[in-house]
């Protein structure tokens, strides 16, 4: 990996590794990288959360050695927030959010992981054409594995899947069987730019030209997104797109908490 690409990946994820590297990594090694690259001071609660996330993944992923890569704290293009873990395994992109210390699955948790999955699908260039599986893990839940299913929109994003830690490997296996597609190349995927799908871009341009949404420059953008989008005109479009998609998300059907 070139130094330029390595720096770009580092800006988007605090830690990344192949699955086999992740399985052999020590807790201290992973924590060191996460802490070093974090934009903020790391509280003990965040440190403990990373430790538990790593433990769950190292227990769940041995059957998937040589088949993908993991990214901790991956930036969400539109929202400027960070996904707990993104897993690229075979032909599926898994968006994994952990609720550490929780045994129940809440509506807000489901909406959060679904929003993150939709953002990658619609705003991350190399995620447009791949299957995306949002997965919500409650670390104190036991014996829980939600159904694997598509939404009525059939947009390549699965319905959010609720899962307890000991069922995560089974969940991943079921999703891989359920979805079809070409194997994802991690190096190619990592080079994906912030790029809304053509449908969303055209809708945003229409709103801007009509005067209903007319942001200026990058006003309102978070630092992480501005770092990825240097052109002021593109930043203005991003702000418009955020407003448009925010409206779309508020009209989304209610989720049933499984």
CSV table of N, CA and C in Angstrom, one decimal, residues 141-203:
chain,number,residue,atom,x,y,z
A,141,UNK,N,-26.6,-9.5,25.3
A,141,UNK,CA,-27.6,-10.3,24.8
A,141,UNK,C,-27.1,-11.7,24.6
A,142,UNK,N,-28.0,-12.7,24.6
A,142,UNK,CA,-27.6,-14.1,24.4
A,142,UNK,C,-28.7,-14.8,23.6
A,143,UNK,N,-28.2,-15.7,22.7
A,143,UNK,CA,-29.0,-16.5,21.9
A,143,UNK,C,-29.9,-15.7,20.9
A,144,UNK,N,-29.4,-14.6,20.4
A,144,UNK,CA,-30.2,-13.7,19.5
A,144,UNK,C,-29.6,-13.7,18.1
A,145,UNK,N,-30.4,-14.0,17.1
A,145,UNK,CA,-30.0,-13.8,15.7
A,145,UNK,C,-31.2,-13.4,14.9
A,146,UNK,N,-31.3,-12.2,14.5
A,146,UNK,CA,-32.5,-11.7,13.7
A,146,UNK,C,-32.4,-12.3,12.3
A,147,UNK,N,-33.6,-12.1,11.7
A,147,UNK,CA,-33.7,-12.6,10.3
A,147,UNK,C,-32.9,-11.8,9.3
A,148,UNK,N,-32.4,-12.5,8.3
A,148,UNK,CA,-31.6,-11.9,7.2
A,148,UNK,C,-32.6,-11.6,6.1
A,149,UNK,N,-32.9,-10.4,5.7
A,149,UNK,CA,-33.9,-10.1,4.7
A,149,UNK,C,-33.6,-8.8,4.1
A,150,UNK,N,-34.1,-8.6,2.9
A,150,UNK,CA,-34.0,-7.3,2.1
A,150,UNK,C,-35.2,-6.4,2.5
A,151,UNK,N,-35.1,-5.1,2.3
A,151,UNK,CA,-36.2,-4.2,2.5
A,151,UNK,C,-37.0,-4.2,1.3
A,152,UNK,N,-38.2,-3.5,1.4
A,152,UNK,CA,-39.1,-3.4,0.2
A,152,UNK,C,-38.5,-2.6,-0.9
A,153,UNK,N,-37.5,-1.8,-0.6
A,153,UNK,CA,-36.9,-1.0,-1.6
A,153,UNK,C,-35.9,-1.7,-2.5
A,154,UNK,N,-35.4,-2.9,-2.0
A,154,UNK,CA,-34.5,-3.7,-2.8
A,154,UNK,C,-33.3,-2.9,-3.3
A,155,UNK,N,-32.7,-2.1,-2.4
A,155,UNK,CA,-31.7,-1.2,-2.8
A,155,UNK,C,-30.3,-1.7,-2.5
A,156,UNK,N,-30.1,-3.0,-2.2
A,156,UNK,CA,-28.8,-3.5,-1.9
A,156,UNK,C,-28.4,-3.4,-0.4
A,157,UNK,N,-29.3,-2.8,0.4
A,157,UNK,CA,-29.0,-2.7,1.8
A,157,UNK,C,-30.0,-3.6,2.6
A,158,UNK,N,-29.5,-4.6,3.3
A,158,UNK,CA,-30.4,-5.5,4.1
A,158,UNK,C,-31.1,-4.8,5.2
A,159,UNK,N,-32.1,-5.4,5.7
A,159,UNK,CA,-32.7,-4.9,6.9
A,159,UNK,C,-31.7,-5.1,8.1
A,160,UNK,N,-31.7,-4.2,9.0
A,160,UNK,CA,-30.8,-4.3,10.2
A,160,UNK,C,-31.0,-5.6,10.9
A,161,UNK,N,-29.9,-6.3,11.2
A,161,UNK,CA,-29.9,-7.6,11.8
A,161,UNK,C,-29.4,-7.5,13.3
A,162,UNK,N,-30.2,-7.9,14.2
A,162,UNK,CA,-29.8,-7.9,15.6
A,162,UNK,C,-29.2,-9.3,15.9
A,163,UNK,N,-28.1,-9.2,16.7
A,163,UNK,CA,-27.3,-10.4,17.0
A,163,UNK,C,-26.6,-10.3,18.3
A,164,UNK,N,-26.6,-11.4,19.0
A,164,UNK,CA,-25.8,-11.5,20.2
A,164,UNK,C,-24.3,-11.9,19.9
A,165,UNK,N,-23.4,-11.6,20.7
A,165,UNK,CA,-22.0,-11.9,20.3
A,165,UNK,C,-21.7,-13.3,19.9
A,166,UNK,N,-22.2,-14.3,20.6
A,166,UNK,CA,-21.9,-15.7,20.2
A,166,UNK,C,-22.5,-16.1,18.9
A,167,UNK,N,-23.4,-15.3,18.4
A,167,UNK,CA,-24.1,-15.7,17.1
A,167,UNK,C,-23.6,-14.9,15.9
A,168,UNK,N,-22.6,-14.0,16.2
A,168,UNK,CA,-22.1,-13.2,15.1
A,168,UNK,C,-21.5,-13.9,13.9
A,169,UNK,N,-20.7,-15.0,14.2
A,169,UNK,CA,-20.1,-15.8,13.1
A,169,UNK,C,-21.2,-16.4,12.3
A,170,UNK,N,-22.3,-16.9,12.9
A,170,UNK,CA,-23.4,-17.5,12.2
A,170,UNK,C,-24.1,-16.5,11.4
A,171,UNK,N,-24.3,-15.3,11.9
A,171,UNK,CA,-24.9,-14.2,11.2
A,171,UNK,C,-24.1,-13.9,9.9
A,172,UNK,N,-22.8,-13.7,10.0
A,172,UNK,CA,-22.0,-13.4,8.9
A,172,UNK,C,-22.2,-14.5,7.8
A,173,UNK,N,-22.1,-15.8,8.2
A,173,UNK,CA,-22.2,-16.9,7.3
A,173,UNK,C,-23.6,-16.9,6.6
A,174,UNK,N,-24.7,-16.6,7.3
A,174,UNK,CA,-26.0,-16.5,6.7
A,174,UNK,C,-26.1,-15.4,5.7
A,175,UNK,N,-25.5,-14.2,6.0
A,175,UNK,CA,-25.6,-13.1,5.1
A,175,UNK,C,-24.8,-13.4,3.8
A,176,UNK,N,-23.6,-14.0,3.9
A,176,UNK,CA,-22.8,-14.4,2.8
A,176,UNK,C,-23.6,-15.3,1.8
A,177,UNK,N,-24.3,-16.3,2.4
A,177,UNK,CA,-25.1,-17.2,1.6
A,177,UNK,C,-26.3,-16.5,1.0
A,178,UNK,N,-26.9,-15.5,1.7
A,178,UNK,CA,-28.1,-14.8,1.2
A,178,UNK,C,-27.8,-13.8,0.1
A,179,UNK,N,-26.6,-13.2,0.1
A,179,UNK,CA,-26.3,-12.1,-0.9
A,179,UNK,C,-25.4,-12.7,-2.0
A,180,UNK,N,-25.5,-12.1,-3.1
A,180,UNK,CA,-24.7,-12.4,-4.3
A,180,UNK,C,-23.9,-11.2,-4.7
A,181,UNK,N,-22.8,-11.5,-5.5
A,181,UNK,CA,-22.0,-10.4,-6.0
A,181,UNK,C,-20.6,-10.8,-6.1
A,182,UNK,N,-19.8,-9.9,-6.7
A,182,UNK,CA,-18.4,-10.1,-6.8
A,182,UNK,C,-17.6,-9.9,-5.6
A,183,UNK,N,-16.5,-10.6,-5.4
A,183,UNK,CA,-15.7,-10.4,-4.2
A,183,UNK,C,-15.2,-8.9,-4.1
A,184,UNK,N,-15.2,-8.3,-3.0
A,184,UNK,CA,-14.8,-6.9,-2.8
A,184,UNK,C,-13.2,-6.9,-2.6
A,185,UNK,N,-12.6,-6.1,-3.4
A,185,UNK,CA,-11.2,-5.9,-3.3
A,185,UNK,C,-10.9,-4.8,-2.2
A,186,UNK,N,-10.4,-5.1,-1.1
A,186,UNK,CA,-10.2,-4.0,0.0
A,186,UNK,C,-9.4,-2.8,-0.5
A,187,UNK,N,-8.3,-3.1,-1.3
A,187,UNK,CA,-7.5,-1.9,-1.7
A,187,UNK,C,-8.3,-1.0,-2.6
A,188,UNK,N,-9.1,-1.6,-3.5
A,188,UNK,CA,-9.9,-0.8,-4.4
A,188,UNK,C,-11.0,-0.1,-3.6
A,189,UNK,N,-11.6,-0.8,-2.7
A,189,UNK,CA,-12.7,-0.2,-1.9
A,189,UNK,C,-12.2,1.0,-1.0
A,190,UNK,N,-11.0,0.9,-0.5
A,190,UNK,CA,-10.4,1.9,0.3
A,190,UNK,C,-10.2,3.2,-0.4
A,191,UNK,N,-10.1,3.2,-1.7
A,191,UNK,CA,-9.8,4.4,-2.5
A,191,UNK,C,-11.1,5.1,-2.9
A,192,UNK,N,-12.3,4.6,-2.4
A,192,UNK,CA,-13.5,5.2,-2.8
A,192,UNK,C,-13.6,6.6,-2.2
A,193,UNK,N,-14.2,7.5,-3.1
A,193,UNK,CA,-14.3,8.9,-2.7
A,193,UNK,C,-15.8,9.1,-2.1
A,194,UNK,N,-15.9,10.3,-1.5
A,194,UNK,CA,-17.3,10.8,-1.2
A,194,UNK,C,-17.9,11.1,-2.5
A,195,UNK,N,-18.9,10.3,-2.9
A,195,UNK,CA,-19.6,10.5,-4.2
A,195,UNK,C,-21.0,10.0,-4.1
A,196,UNK,N,-22.0,11.0,-4.0
A,196,UNK,CA,-23.4,10.6,-3.9
A,196,UNK,C,-23.8,9.9,-5.2
A,197,UNK,N,-24.8,9.0,-5.1
A,197,UNK,CA,-25.3,8.3,-6.3
A,197,UNK,C,-25.9,9.3,-7.3
A,198,UNK,N,-25.9,9.0,-8.6
A,198,UNK,CA,-26.4,10.0,-9.5
A,198,UNK,C,-27.8,10.5,-9.2
A,199,UNK,N,-28.7,9.6,-8.8
A,199,UNK,CA,-30.1,10.0,-8.5
A,199,UNK,C,-30.1,11.0,-7.4
A,200,UNK,N,-29.3,10.9,-6.4
A,200,UNK,CA,-29.3,11.8,-5.3
A,200,UNK,C,-28.7,13.2,-5.7
A,201,UNK,N,-27.6,13.1,-6.5
A,201,UNK,CA,-27.0,14.3,-7.0
A,201,UNK,C,-28.0,15.1,-7.9
A,202,UNK,N,-28.7,14.5,-8.8
A,202,UNK,CA,-29.6,15.2,-9.6
A,202,UNK,C,-30.7,15.8,-8.8
A,203,UNK,N,-31.2,15.1,-7.8
A,203,UNK,CA,-32.3,15.7,-6.9
A,203,UNK,C,-31.7,16.9,-6.2
